[in-house]
GROMACS .gro file of C-alpha atoms in nm:
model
  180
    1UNK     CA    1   0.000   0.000   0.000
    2UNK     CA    2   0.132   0.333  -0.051
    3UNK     CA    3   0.013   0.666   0.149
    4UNK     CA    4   0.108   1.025   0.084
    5UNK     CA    5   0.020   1.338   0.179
    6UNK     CA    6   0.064   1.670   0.023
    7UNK     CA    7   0.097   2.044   0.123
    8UNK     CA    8   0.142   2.385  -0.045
    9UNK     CA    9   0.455   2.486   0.209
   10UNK     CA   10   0.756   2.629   0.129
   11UNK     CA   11   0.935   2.255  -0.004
   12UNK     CA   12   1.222   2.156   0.039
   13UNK     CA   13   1.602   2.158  -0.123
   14UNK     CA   14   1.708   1.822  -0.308
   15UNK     CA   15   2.025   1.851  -0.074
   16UNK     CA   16   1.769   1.921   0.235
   17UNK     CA   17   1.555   1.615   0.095
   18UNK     CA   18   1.799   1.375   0.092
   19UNK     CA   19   1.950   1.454   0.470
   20UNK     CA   20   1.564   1.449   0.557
   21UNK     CA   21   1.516   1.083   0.698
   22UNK     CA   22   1.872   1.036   0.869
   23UNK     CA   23   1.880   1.061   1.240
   24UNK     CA   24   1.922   1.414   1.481
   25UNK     CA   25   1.828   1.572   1.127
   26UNK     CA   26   1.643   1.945   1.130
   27UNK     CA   27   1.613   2.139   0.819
   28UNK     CA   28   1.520   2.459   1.024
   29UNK     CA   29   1.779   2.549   1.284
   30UNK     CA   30   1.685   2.895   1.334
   31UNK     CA   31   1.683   3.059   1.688
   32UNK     CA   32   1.352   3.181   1.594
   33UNK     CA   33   1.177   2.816   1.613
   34UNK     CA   34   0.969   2.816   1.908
   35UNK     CA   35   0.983   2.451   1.983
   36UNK     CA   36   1.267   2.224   1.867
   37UNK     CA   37   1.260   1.860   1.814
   38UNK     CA   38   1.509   1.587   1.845
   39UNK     CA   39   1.524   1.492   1.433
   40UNK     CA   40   1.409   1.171   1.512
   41UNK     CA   41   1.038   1.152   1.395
   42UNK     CA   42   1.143   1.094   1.055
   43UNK     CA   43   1.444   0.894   1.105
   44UNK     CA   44   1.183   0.671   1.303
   45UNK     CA   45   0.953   0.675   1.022
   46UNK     CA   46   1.165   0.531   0.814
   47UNK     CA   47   1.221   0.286   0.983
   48UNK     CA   48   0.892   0.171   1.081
   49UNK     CA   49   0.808   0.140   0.702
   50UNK     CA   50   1.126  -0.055   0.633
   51UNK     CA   51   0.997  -0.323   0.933
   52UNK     CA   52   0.673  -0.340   0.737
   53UNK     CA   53   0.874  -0.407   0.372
   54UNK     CA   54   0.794  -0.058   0.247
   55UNK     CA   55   1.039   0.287   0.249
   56UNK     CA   56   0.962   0.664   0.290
   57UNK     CA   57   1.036   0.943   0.070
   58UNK     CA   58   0.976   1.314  -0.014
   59UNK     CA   59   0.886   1.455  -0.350
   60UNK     CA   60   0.953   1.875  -0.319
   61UNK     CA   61   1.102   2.163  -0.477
   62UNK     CA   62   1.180   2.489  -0.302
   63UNK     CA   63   0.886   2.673  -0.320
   64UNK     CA   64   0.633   2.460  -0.466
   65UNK     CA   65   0.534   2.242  -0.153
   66UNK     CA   66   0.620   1.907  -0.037
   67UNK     CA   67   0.468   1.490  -0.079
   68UNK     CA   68   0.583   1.280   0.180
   69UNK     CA   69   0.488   0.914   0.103
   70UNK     CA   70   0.541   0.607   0.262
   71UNK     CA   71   0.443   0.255   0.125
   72UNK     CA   72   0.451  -0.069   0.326
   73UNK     CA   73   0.379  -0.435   0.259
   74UNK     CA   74   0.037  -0.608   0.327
   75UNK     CA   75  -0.132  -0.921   0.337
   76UNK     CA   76  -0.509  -0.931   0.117
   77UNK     CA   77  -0.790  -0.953   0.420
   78UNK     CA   78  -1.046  -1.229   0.420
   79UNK     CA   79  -1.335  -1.035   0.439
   80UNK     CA   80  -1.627  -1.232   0.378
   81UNK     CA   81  -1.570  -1.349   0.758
   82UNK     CA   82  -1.563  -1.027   0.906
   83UNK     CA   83  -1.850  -0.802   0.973
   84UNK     CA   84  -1.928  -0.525   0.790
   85UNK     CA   85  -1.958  -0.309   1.059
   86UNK     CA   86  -1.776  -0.335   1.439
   87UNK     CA   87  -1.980  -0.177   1.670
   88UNK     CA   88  -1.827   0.023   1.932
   89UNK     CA   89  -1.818  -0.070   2.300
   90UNK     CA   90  -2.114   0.095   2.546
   91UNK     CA   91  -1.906   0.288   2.783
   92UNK     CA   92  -1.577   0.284   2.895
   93UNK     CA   93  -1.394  -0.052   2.779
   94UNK     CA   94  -1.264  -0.241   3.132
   95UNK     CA   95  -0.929  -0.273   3.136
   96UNK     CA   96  -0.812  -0.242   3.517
   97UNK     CA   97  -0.960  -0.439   3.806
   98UNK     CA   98  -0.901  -0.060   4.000
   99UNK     CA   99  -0.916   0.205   3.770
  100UNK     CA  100  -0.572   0.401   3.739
  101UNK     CA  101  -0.551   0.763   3.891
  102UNK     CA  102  -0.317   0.957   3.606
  103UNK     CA  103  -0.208   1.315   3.562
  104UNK     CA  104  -0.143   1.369   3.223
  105UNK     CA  105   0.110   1.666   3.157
  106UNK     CA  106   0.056   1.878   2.793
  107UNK     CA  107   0.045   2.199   2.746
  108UNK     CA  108  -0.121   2.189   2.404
  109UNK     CA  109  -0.523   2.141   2.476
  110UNK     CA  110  -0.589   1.902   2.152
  111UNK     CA  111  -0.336   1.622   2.331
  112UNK     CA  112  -0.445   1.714   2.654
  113UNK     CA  113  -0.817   1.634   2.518
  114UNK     CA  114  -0.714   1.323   2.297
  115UNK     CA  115  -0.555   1.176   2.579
  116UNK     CA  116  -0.826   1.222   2.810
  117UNK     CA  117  -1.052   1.054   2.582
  118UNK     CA  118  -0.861   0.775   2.566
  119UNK     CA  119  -0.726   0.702   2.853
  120UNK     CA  120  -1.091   0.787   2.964
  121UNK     CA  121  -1.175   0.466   2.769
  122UNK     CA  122  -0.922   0.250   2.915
  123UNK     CA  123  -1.122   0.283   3.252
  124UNK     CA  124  -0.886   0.536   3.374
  125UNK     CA  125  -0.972   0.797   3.592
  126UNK     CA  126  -0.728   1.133   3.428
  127UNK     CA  127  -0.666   1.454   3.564
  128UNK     CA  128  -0.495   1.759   3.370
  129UNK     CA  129  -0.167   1.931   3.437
  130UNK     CA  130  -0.091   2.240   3.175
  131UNK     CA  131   0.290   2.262   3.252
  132UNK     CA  132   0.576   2.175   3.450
  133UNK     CA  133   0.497   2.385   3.773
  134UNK     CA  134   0.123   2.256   3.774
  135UNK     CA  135   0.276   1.891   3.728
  136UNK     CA  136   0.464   1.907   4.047
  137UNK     CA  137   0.193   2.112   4.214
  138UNK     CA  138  -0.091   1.805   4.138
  139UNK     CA  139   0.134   1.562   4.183
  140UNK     CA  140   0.299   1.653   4.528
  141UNK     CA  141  -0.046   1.800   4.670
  142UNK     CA  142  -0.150   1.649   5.003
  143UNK     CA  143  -0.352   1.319   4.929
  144UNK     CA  144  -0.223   1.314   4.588
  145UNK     CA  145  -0.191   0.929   4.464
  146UNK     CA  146  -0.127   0.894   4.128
  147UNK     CA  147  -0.020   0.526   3.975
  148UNK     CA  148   0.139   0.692   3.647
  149UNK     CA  149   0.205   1.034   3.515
  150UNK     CA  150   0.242   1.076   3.133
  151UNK     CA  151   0.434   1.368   3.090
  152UNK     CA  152   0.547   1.604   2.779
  153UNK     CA  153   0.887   1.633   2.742
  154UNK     CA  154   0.901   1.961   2.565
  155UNK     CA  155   0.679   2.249   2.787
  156UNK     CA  156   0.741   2.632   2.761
  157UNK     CA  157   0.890   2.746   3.091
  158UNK     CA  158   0.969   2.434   3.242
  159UNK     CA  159   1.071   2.102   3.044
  160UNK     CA  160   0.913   1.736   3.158
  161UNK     CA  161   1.232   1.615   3.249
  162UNK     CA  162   1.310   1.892   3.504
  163UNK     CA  163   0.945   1.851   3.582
  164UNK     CA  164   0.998   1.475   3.651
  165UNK     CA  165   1.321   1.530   3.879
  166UNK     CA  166   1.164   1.807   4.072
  167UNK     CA  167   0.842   1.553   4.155
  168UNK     CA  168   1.072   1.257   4.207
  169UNK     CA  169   1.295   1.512   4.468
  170UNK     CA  170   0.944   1.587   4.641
  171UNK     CA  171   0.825   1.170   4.657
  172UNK     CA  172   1.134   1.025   4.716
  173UNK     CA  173   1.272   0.735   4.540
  174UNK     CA  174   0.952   0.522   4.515
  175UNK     CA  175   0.856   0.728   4.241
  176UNK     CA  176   1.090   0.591   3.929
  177UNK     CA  177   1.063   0.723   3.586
  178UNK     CA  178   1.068   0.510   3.275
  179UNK     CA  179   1.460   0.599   3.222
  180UNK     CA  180   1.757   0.448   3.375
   0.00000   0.00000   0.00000
């Protein structure tokens, strides 16, 4: 199968294209970029489509917009044993005998509301933390008991790594992040 997506942006340089997909890659290294990435979302990308037997490219030319593609291998469904239609669970789907208590951490309202909704689903019960500062203030509140905390790594004003260390200084060791 092969997917691709097109825009009208400013494209891209055939020596920018071809650094695109390598790792710790960013075309734009300007001081004015608000946020910056790692340069691994495409890197990982490409990868992903090579597991699945496919590759990744980019057709673009400066100034007349960019299509990034992708194409991976597939296997032809059976569908006459399938229904046509899979109805979607009533409710929230049970996943935990007790439901999880979670702070998610975004600043960005769409993921905060995204990952509400799903974790919502999973039978979790969510609360919302805009930044670093509110992270640590939720999370190290008296009575606060959370079993996980998702948290964005990239926040104006206060990273989710400094977050993390500043909530783990407040809990004490019991509280371990996913990282050695």
């Amino acid at each position: 199968m092969r997917f691709a997506v097109q825009d009208s942006g400013i494209g891209i340089s055939p020596d920018d294209a071809s650094r695109l997909f390598t790792n710790f890659t960013q075309l734009d290294t300007t001081s004015s970029k608000t946020y910056g990435g790692t340069g691994l979302g495409l890197a990982i990308s490409r990868q992903l489509a090579e597991l699945l037997g496919g590759e990744i490219g980019v057709f673009s030319d400066t100034g007349q917009g960019s299509v990034f593609w992708f194409t991976i291998r597939c296997r032809q469904a059976e569908f006459e044993d399938l229904p046509v239609h899979l109805p979607e669970p009533e409710g929230p789907v049970q996943v935990f005998l007790t439901p999880p208590h979670i702070l998610l951490v975004d600043d960005n309202p769409i993921n905060q509301k995204v990952g509400q909704r799903l974790l919502h689903k999973l039978g979790c019960v969510v609360d919302v933390a805009t930044d670093g500062p509110d992270a640590i203030a939720q999370a190290t509140a008296l009575g606060a008991n959370y079993d996980l905390i998702f948290m964005d790594i990239q926040m104006p004003d206060m990273d989710g790594i400094t977050a993390t260390r500043e909530i783990r200084e407040h809990l004490g060791t019991g509280c371990r992040p996913w990282w050695p």
